[in-house]
Coordinates of N, CA and C in Angstrom, one line a residue:
M1 N 117.0 107.4 101.6 CA 115.9 106.6 102.0 C 116.4 105.2 102.5
L2 N 116.1 104.9 103.7 CA 116.5 103.6 104.3 C 115.7 102.4 103.7
E3 N 116.4 101.3 103.4 CA 115.7 100.2 102.8 C 116.0 98.9 103.6
I4 N 115.3 97.9 103.2 CA 115.5 96.6 103.8 C 116.9 96.1 103.6
G5 N 117.6 95.7 104.7 CA 119.0 95.3 104.6 C 119.9 96.3 105.1
D6 N 119.5 97.6 105.1 CA 120.4 98.7 105.6 C 120.6 98.6 107.1
K7 N 121.8 99.0 107.5 CA 122.1 99.1 108.9 C 121.2 100.2 109.5
A8 N 120.5 100.0 110.6 CA 119.7 101.0 111.2 C 120.6 102.1 111.9
P9 N 120.3 103.3 111.6 CA 121.1 104.4 112.2 C 121.1 104.3 113.7
I10 N 122.2 104.4 114.3 CA 122.4 104.3 115.8 C 122.0 105.7 116.4
F11 N 121.4 105.7 117.6 CA 121.0 106.9 118.2 C 120.9 106.7 119.7
S12 N 120.9 107.8 120.4 CA 120.6 107.9 121.9 C 119.7 109.1 122.1
L13 N 118.5 108.8 122.8 CA 117.5 109.8 123.0 C 117.0 109.7 124.4
P14 N 116.5 110.8 125.0 CA 115.9 110.7 126.4 C 114.5 110.0 126.3
D15 N 114.2 109.3 127.4 CA 112.9 108.7 127.5 C 112.0 109.6 128.4
Q16 N 110.9 109.2 128.9 CA 110.0 110.0 129.7 C 110.6 110.4 131.0
N17 N 111.6 109.7 131.5 CA 112.3 110.0 132.7 C 113.6 110.8 132.5
K18 N 113.8 111.2 131.3 CA 115.0 112.0 130.8 C 116.3 111.2 130.9
E19 N 116.1 109.9 130.9 CA 117.3 109.0 130.8 C 117.6 108.6 129.4
K20 N 118.9 108.6 129.0 CA 119.3 108.2 127.7 C 119.0 106.7 127.4
V21 N 118.4 106.5 126.2 CA 118.2 105.1 125.7 C 118.8 105.1 124.3
S22 N 119.6 104.1 124.1 CA 120.3 103.9 122.8 C 119.8 102.7 122.1
L23 N 119.8 102.8 120.8 CA 119.4 101.6 119.9 C 120.3 100.4 120.3
E24 N 121.6 100.7 120.5 CA 122.6 99.7 120.8 C 122.3 98.9 122.1
D25 N 121.5 99.5 123.0 CA 121.1 98.9 124.2 C 120.3 97.6 124.0
F26 N 119.7 97.5 122.8 CA 118.8 96.4 122.4 C 119.4 95.4 121.4
K27 N 120.7 95.5 121.1 CA 121.3 94.6 120.2 C 121.1 93.2 120.7
G28 N 120.8 92.3 119.7 CA 120.4 90.9 120.1 C 118.9 90.7 120.2
K29 N 118.2 91.8 120.1 CA 116.7 91.8 120.2 C 116.1 92.3 118.9
W30 N 114.9 91.9 118.6 CA 114.2 92.5 117.5 C 113.7 93.8 118.0
I31 N 113.7 94.9 117.2 CA 113.2 96.2 117.6 C 112.1 96.6 116.6
I32 N 111.0 97.0 117.2 CA 109.9 97.7 116.5 C 110.1 99.1 116.8
L33 N 110.5 99.9 115.8 CA 110.8 101.3 116.0 C 109.8 102.1 115.1
Y34 N 108.9 102.8 115.8 CA 107.9 103.6 115.1 C 108.0 105.1 115.4
F35 N 107.7 105.8 114.4 CA 107.8 107.3 114.5 C 106.4 107.8 114.3
Y36 N 106.0 108.8 115.2 CA 104.7 109.4 115.1 C 104.8 110.9 115.5
P37 N 103.8 111.7 115.0 CA 103.9 113.1 115.2 C 103.7 113.7 116.6
K38 N 102.8 113.1 117.4 CA 102.4 113.8 118.6 C 101.7 112.8 119.5
D39 N 102.0 113.0 120.8 CA 101.2 112.2 121.9 C 99.8 112.7 121.9
N40 N 98.9 111.9 122.4 CA 97.5 112.3 122.7 C 96.7 112.6 121.5
T41 N 97.0 112.1 120.3 CA 96.2 112.3 119.2 C 95.4 110.9 119.1
S42 N 94.3 111.0 118.5 CA 93.4 109.7 118.5 C 94.1 108.5 117.9
G43 N 94.7 108.7 116.7 CA 95.3 107.6 116.0 C 96.5 107.0 116.7
W44 N 97.3 107.9 117.2 CA 98.6 107.5 117.8 C 98.4 107.0 119.2
T45 N 97.4 107.5 119.9 CA 97.0 106.9 121.2 C 96.6 105.4 120.9
K46 N 95.8 105.2 119.9 CA 95.4 103.8 119.6 C 96.6 102.9 119.3
E47 N 97.5 103.5 118.5 CA 98.7 102.7 118.2 C 99.5 102.3 119.4
A48 N 99.7 103.2 120.3 CA 100.5 102.9 121.5 C 99.7 101.9 122.4
V49 N 98.4 102.1 122.5 CA 97.6 101.1 123.3 C 97.6 99.8 122.6
D50 N 97.5 99.7 121.3 CA 97.5 98.4 120.5 C 98.8 97.7 120.8
F51 N 100.0 98.4 120.7 CA 101.3 97.8 121.0 C 101.4 97.3 122.4
T52 N 100.9 98.1 123.3 CA 100.9 97.7 124.8 C 100.1 96.5 125.0
E53 N 98.9 96.4 124.4 CA 98.0 95.2 124.6 C 98.7 94.0 124.0
R54 N 99.6 94.1 123.1 CA 100.2 92.9 122.5 C 101.7 92.7 122.9
L55 N 102.0 93.4 124.0 CA 103.4 93.5 124.4 C 103.9 92.1 124.8
E56 N 103.1 91.3 125.4 CA 103.5 89.9 125.8 C 103.9 89.1 124.6
A57 N 103.1 89.2 123.5 CA 103.4 88.4 122.3 C 104.7 88.9 121.7
F58 N 105.0 90.2 121.7 CA 106.2 90.7 121.2 C 107.4 90.3 122.1
N59 N 107.2 90.3 123.4 CA 108.2 89.9 124.4 C 108.6 88.4 124.1
E60 N 107.6 87.6 123.8 CA 107.8 86.1 123.6 C 108.7 85.9 122.3
R61 N 108.8 86.9 121.5 CA 109.6 86.8 120.3 C 110.8 87.7 120.4
N62 N 111.2 88.0 121.6 CA 112.5 88.7 121.9 C 112.5 90.1 121.2
A63 N 111.3 90.8 121.3 CA 111.2 92.1 120.6 C 110.9 93.2 121.7
V64 N 111.4 94.4 121.3 CA 111.1 95.5 122.1 C 110.4 96.6 121.2
I65 N 109.5 97.4 121.8 CA 108.8 98.4 121.0 C 109.2 99.7 121.5
I66 N 109.6 100.5 120.5 CA 110.1 101.9 120.8 C 109.3 102.9 119.9
G67 N 108.7 103.9 120.5 CA 108.0 104.9 119.7 C 108.8 106.2 119.9
I68 N 108.9 107.0 118.8 CA 109.7 108.2 118.9 C 108.8 109.3 118.3
S69 N 108.7 110.4 119.0 CA 108.0 111.6 118.5 C 108.8 112.9 119.0
P70 N 108.4 114.0 118.5 CA 109.1 115.3 118.9 C 108.7 115.8 120.3
D71 N 107.8 115.1 120.9 CA 107.3 115.5 122.2 C 108.4 115.5 123.3
S72 N 108.2 116.3 124.4 CA 109.1 116.4 125.5 C 109.0 115.2 126.4
P73 N 110.0 115.0 127.3 CA 109.9 113.9 128.3 C 108.7 114.0 129.2
D74 N 108.3 115.3 129.6 CA 107.2 115.5 130.4 C 105.9 115.1 129.7
K75 N 105.7 115.4 128.4 CA 104.5 115.0 127.7 C 104.5 113.5 127.5
H76 N 105.6 112.9 127.3 CA 105.6 111.4 127.2 C 105.2 110.8 128.5
K77 N 105.7 111.3 129.6 CA 105.4 110.8 130.9 C 103.9 110.9 131.2
N78 N 103.3 112.0 130.9 CA 101.9 112.2 131.1 C 101.1 111.2 130.2
F79 N 101.5 111.1 129.0 CA 100.8 110.3 128.0 C 100.9 108.8 128.4
M80 N 102.1 108.4 128.9 CA 102.2 107.0 129.4 C 101.4 106.7 130.6
E81 N 101.3 107.6 131.5 CA 100.5 107.4 132.7 C 99.0 107.5 132.4
K82 N 98.6 108.4 131.6 CA 97.2 108.5 131.2 C 96.6 107.2 130.6
Y83 N 97.4 106.5 129.8 CA 97.0 105.3 129.1 C 97.6 104.0 129.6
N84 N 98.4 104.1 130.6 CA 99.0 102.9 131.2 C 99.9 102.2 130.2
L85 N 100.7 103.0 129.4 CA 101.5 102.4 128.4 C 102.7 101.7 128.9
K86 N 103.1 100.6 128.3 CA 104.2 99.8 128.8 C 105.3 99.7 127.8
I87 N 105.2 100.4 126.7 CA 106.2 100.5 125.7 C 107.2 101.6 126.0
I88 N 108.3 101.7 125.2 CA 109.3 102.7 125.4 C 109.0 103.9 124.5
L89 N 108.9 105.1 125.0 CA 108.7 106.3 124.2 C 109.9 107.2 124.4
L90 N 110.5 107.6 123.3 CA 111.7 108.5 123.3 C 111.3 109.8 122.7
C91 N 112.1 110.8 123.1 CA 111.9 112.2 122.7 C 113.0 112.7 121.7
D92 N 112.5 113.1 120.5 CA 113.4 113.6 119.5 C 113.0 115.1 119.2
E93 N 113.1 115.9 120.2 CA 112.6 117.3 120.1 C 113.3 118.1 119.0
N94 N 114.6 117.7 118.7 CA 115.3 118.4 117.6 C 115.2 117.7 116.3
K95 N 114.5 116.6 116.3 CA 114.2 115.8 115.1 C 115.4 115.3 114.4
E96 N 116.5 115.2 115.1 CA 117.8 114.7 114.5 C 117.7 113.2 114.1
V97 N 117.1 112.3 115.0 CA 116.9 110.9 114.6 C 115.9 110.8 113.5
M98 N 114.8 111.5 113.6 CA 113.8 111.5 112.5 C 114.4 111.8 111.2
K99 N 115.4 112.7 111.1 CA 116.0 113.1 109.9 C 116.9 111.9 109.4
K100 N 117.6 111.3 110.4 CA 118.5 110.1 110.0 C 117.7 109.0 109.4
Y101 N 116.5 108.8 109.9 CA 115.6 107.7 109.4 C 114.7 108.2 108.2
N102 N 114.9 109.5 107.8 CA 114.1 110.1 106.7 C 112.6 110.1 106.9
V103 N 112.2 110.3 108.2 CA 110.8 110.3 108.4 C 110.3 111.8 108.7
Y104 N 111.2 112.7 108.9 CA 110.8 114.1 109.0 C 111.1 114.7 107.6
R105 N 110.0 115.0 106.9 CA 110.2 115.5 105.6 C 108.9 116.3 105.1
L106 N 109.0 116.8 103.9 CA 107.9 117.5 103.4 C 106.6 116.6 103.2
K107 N 105.5 117.1 103.7 CA 104.3 116.4 103.6 C 103.2 117.3 102.9
K108 N 102.3 116.7 102.3 CA 101.2 117.4 101.7 C 99.9 116.9 102.3
M109 N 99.1 117.9 102.8 CA 97.8 117.6 103.4 C 96.8 118.7 103.0
Y110 N 95.7 118.3 102.5 CA 94.7 119.3 102.1 C 95.2 120.4 101.2
G111 N 96.2 120.0 100.3 CA 96.7 120.9 99.3 C 97.8 121.8 99.8
K112 N 98.2 121.7 101.1 CA 99.2 122.5 101.7 C 100.5 121.6 101.9
E113 N 101.6 122.2 101.8 CA 102.9 121.5 102.1 C 103.5 122.1 103.3
S114 N 104.0 121.1 104.2 CA 104.7 121.6 105.4 C 105.6 120.4 105.8
M115 N 106.6 120.7 106.6 CA 107.5 119.7 107.1 C 106.8 119.0 108.3
G116 N 107.0 117.7 108.4 CA 106.4 117.0 109.5 C 106.8 115.6 109.6
V117 N 106.4 114.9 110.6 CA 106.7 113.5 110.8 C 105.8 112.6 109.9
V118 N 106.4 111.8 109.0 CA 105.7 110.8 108.2 C 105.6 109.5 109.1
R119 N 104.4 109.1 109.3 CA 104.2 107.9 110.2 C 104.8 106.7 109.6
T120 N 105.9 106.2 110.3 CA 106.7 105.1 109.7 C 107.0 104.1 110.8
T121 N 107.0 102.8 110.5 CA 107.5 101.8 111.4 C 108.6 101.0 110.8
F122 N 109.6 100.7 111.5 CA 110.7 99.9 111.1 C 110.8 98.6 111.9
L123 N 111.0 97.5 111.3 CA 111.3 96.2 112.0 C 112.8 96.0 111.8
I124 N 113.5 96.0 113.0 CA 115.0 95.9 113.0 C 115.4 94.6 113.6
N125 N 116.2 93.9 112.9 CA 116.6 92.5 113.4 C 117.7 92.6 114.5
P126 N 118.0 91.5 115.1 CA 118.9 91.5 116.3 C 120.3 92.0 115.9
E127 N 120.7 92.0 114.6 CA 122.0 92.5 114.2 C 121.9 94.0 113.8
C128 N 120.8 94.6 114.1 CA 120.5 96.1 113.8 C 120.4 96.4 112.4
N129 N 119.9 95.4 111.6 CA 119.6 95.7 110.2 C 118.1 95.8 110.0
I130 N 117.7 96.7 109.1 CA 116.3 96.9 108.8 C 115.7 95.7 108.1
S131 N 114.7 95.0 108.6 CA 114.1 93.9 108.0 C 112.8 94.2 107.3
Y132 N 112.1 95.2 107.7 CA 110.9 95.6 107.0 C 110.6 97.1 107.3
V133 N 109.9 97.7 106.4 CA 109.5 99.1 106.6 C 108.0 99.3 106.2
W134 N 107.3 100.0 107.1 CA 105.9 100.4 106.8 C 105.9 101.9 106.7
N135 N 105.6 102.4 105.5 CA 105.6 103.9 105.3 C 104.1 104.4 105.3
N136 N 104.0 105.6 105.7 CA 102.6 106.2 105.8 C 101.6 105.4 106.5
V137 N 102.0 105.0 107.7 CA 101.2 104.0 108.5 C 99.8 104.5 108.8
K138 N 98.9 103.7 108.6 CA 97.5 103.9 109.1 C 97.3 102.9 110.2
V139 N 97.0 103.5 111.4 CA 96.9 102.6 112.6 C 95.8 101.6 112.5
R140 N 94.7 102.0 112.0 CA 93.6 101.1 111.8 C 92.9 101.4 110.5
Q141 N 92.6 100.3 109.7 CA 91.9 100.5 108.4 C 90.7 99.6 108.3
K142 N 89.6 100.1 107.9 CA 88.4 99.3 107.7 C 88.5 98.8 106.2
R143 N 88.2 97.6 106.0 CA 88.1 97.0 104.7 C 86.9 96.1 104.6
K144 N 86.4 95.9 103.4 CA 85.3 95.0 103.1 C 85.7 93.9 102.2
K145 N 85.2 92.7 102.6 CA 85.5 91.5 101.8 C 84.2 90.6 101.8
N146 N 83.7 90.3 100.7 CA 82.5 89.5 100.6 C 81.3 90.1 101.4
G147 N 81.2 91.4 101.4 CA 80.2 92.1 102.1 C 80.4 92.3 103.6
E148 N 81.5 91.7 104.1 CA 81.8 91.8 105.5 C 82.9 92.9 105.8
T149 N 82.7 93.7 106.8 CA 83.6 94.7 107.1 C 84.6 94.2 108.2
Y150 N 85.8 94.4 108.0 CA 86.8 94.0 109.0 C 87.8 95.1 109.2
E151 N 88.6 95.0 110.3 CA 89.6 96.1 110.6 C 91.0 95.5 110.6
I152 N 91.9 96.2 109.9 CA 93.3 95.9 109.9 C 94.0 96.7 111.0
I153 N 94.6 96.1 111.9 CA 95.3 96.8 113.0 C 96.8 96.7 112.8
H154 N 97.5 97.9 112.7 CA 98.9 98.0 112.3 C 99.7 97.1 113.3
A155 N 99.5 97.2 114.6 CA 100.3 96.4 115.6 C 100.2 94.9 115.2
E156 N 99.1 94.4 114.8 CA 98.9 93.0 114.4 C 99.7 92.7 113.1
Q157 N 99.8 93.7 112.2 CA 100.6 93.5 111.0 C 102.1 93.3 111.3
V158 N 102.5 94.2 112.3 CA 103.9 94.2 112.7 C 104.2 92.8 113.4
L159 N 103.3 92.4 114.3 CA 103.5 91.1 115.0 C 103.6 90.0 114.0
E160 N 102.7 90.0 113.0 CA 102.7 88.9 112.0 C 104.0 88.9 111.2
K161 N 104.5 90.0 110.8 CA 105.8 90.1 110.1 C 106.9 89.6 111.0
L162 N 106.9 90.0 112.3 CA 107.9 89.5 113.3 C 107.8 88.0 113.4
K163 N 106.7 87.4 113.4 CA 106.5 85.9 113.5 C 107.2 85.3 112.3
Q164 N 106.9 85.9 111.1 CA 107.5 85.3 109.9 C 109.0 85.4 109.9
S165 N 109.5 86.6 110.4 CA 111.0 86.8 110.4 C 111.6 85.8 111.4
N166 N 111.0 85.6 112.6 CA 111.5 84.7 113.6 C 111.6 83.3 113.0
W167 N 110.5 82.9 112.3 CA 110.4 81.6 111.7 C 111.6 81.4 110.7
K168 N 111.8 82.4 109.9 CA 112.9 82.2 108.9 C 114.2 82.0 109.5
I169 N 114.5 82.7 110.6 CA 115.8 82.6 111.3 C 115.9 81.2 111.9
K170 N 114.8 80.8 112.6 CA 114.8 79.4 113.2 C 115.0 78.4 112.1
F171 N 114.3 78.5 111.0 CA 114.4 77.5 109.9 C 115.8 77.5 109.4
T172 N 116.4 78.7 109.2 CA 117.7 78.7 108.6 C 118.7 78.1 109.6
W173 N 118.5 78.3 110.9 CA 119.4 77.8 111.9 C 119.3 76.2 111.9
K174 N 118.0 75.7 111.9 CA 117.8 74.3 111.9 C 118.4 73.7 110.6
K175 N 118.3 74.3 109.5 CA 118.9 73.8 108.3 C 120.4 73.8 108.4
L176 N 121.0 74.8 109.0 CA 122.5 74.8 109.2 C 122.9 73.7 110.1
E177 N 122.1 73.5 111.2 CA 122.4 72.4 112.2 C 122.4 71.1 111.5
F178 N 121.4 70.9 110.6 CA 121.2 69.6 109.9 C 122.4 69.4 108.9
M179 N 122.8 70.5 108.3 CA 123.9 70.4 107.3 C 125.2 70.1 108.0
I180 N 125.4 70.6 109.2 CA 126.7 70.4 110.0 C 126.8 68.9 110.4
K181 N 125.6 68.3 110.8 CA 125.6 67.0 111.3 C 125.8 66.1 110.2

């Protein structure tokens, strides 16, 4: 199981245009790497759209968003065009990368066990170390507080954690600059 502080496993996978994309292509950037089971399902369509809608805020924080599923490049291309997605979607048809990240594993649903993709998001820092992990992701969750219903959106949780992580790095750098002077 990968944990915070571990080196993110390196990979190269095809995108919707069948061009190889490697994790190392984004060294020096924050990487939001999320794994999902299938294109065009209601929850994962919402997630891709939620990330696309917040893409500018992620870009401002030097971050790139990469989704990986076992779908083919053609399915990704159709999915991206249908919803005007601006994030990167990669194809892991053999589930090799999913196994490296331990997100393809035995799942239980309605009393049945089967192998499948466990919905997981990794926040990877510019040095390619894992900074945070969300397991068993729920794209949107309804909650009640003081009689009011509100919604938690996973993409916003990720953005908030990225903001906190960016602040820590900036603070540490400023502290080091002060100590050097």
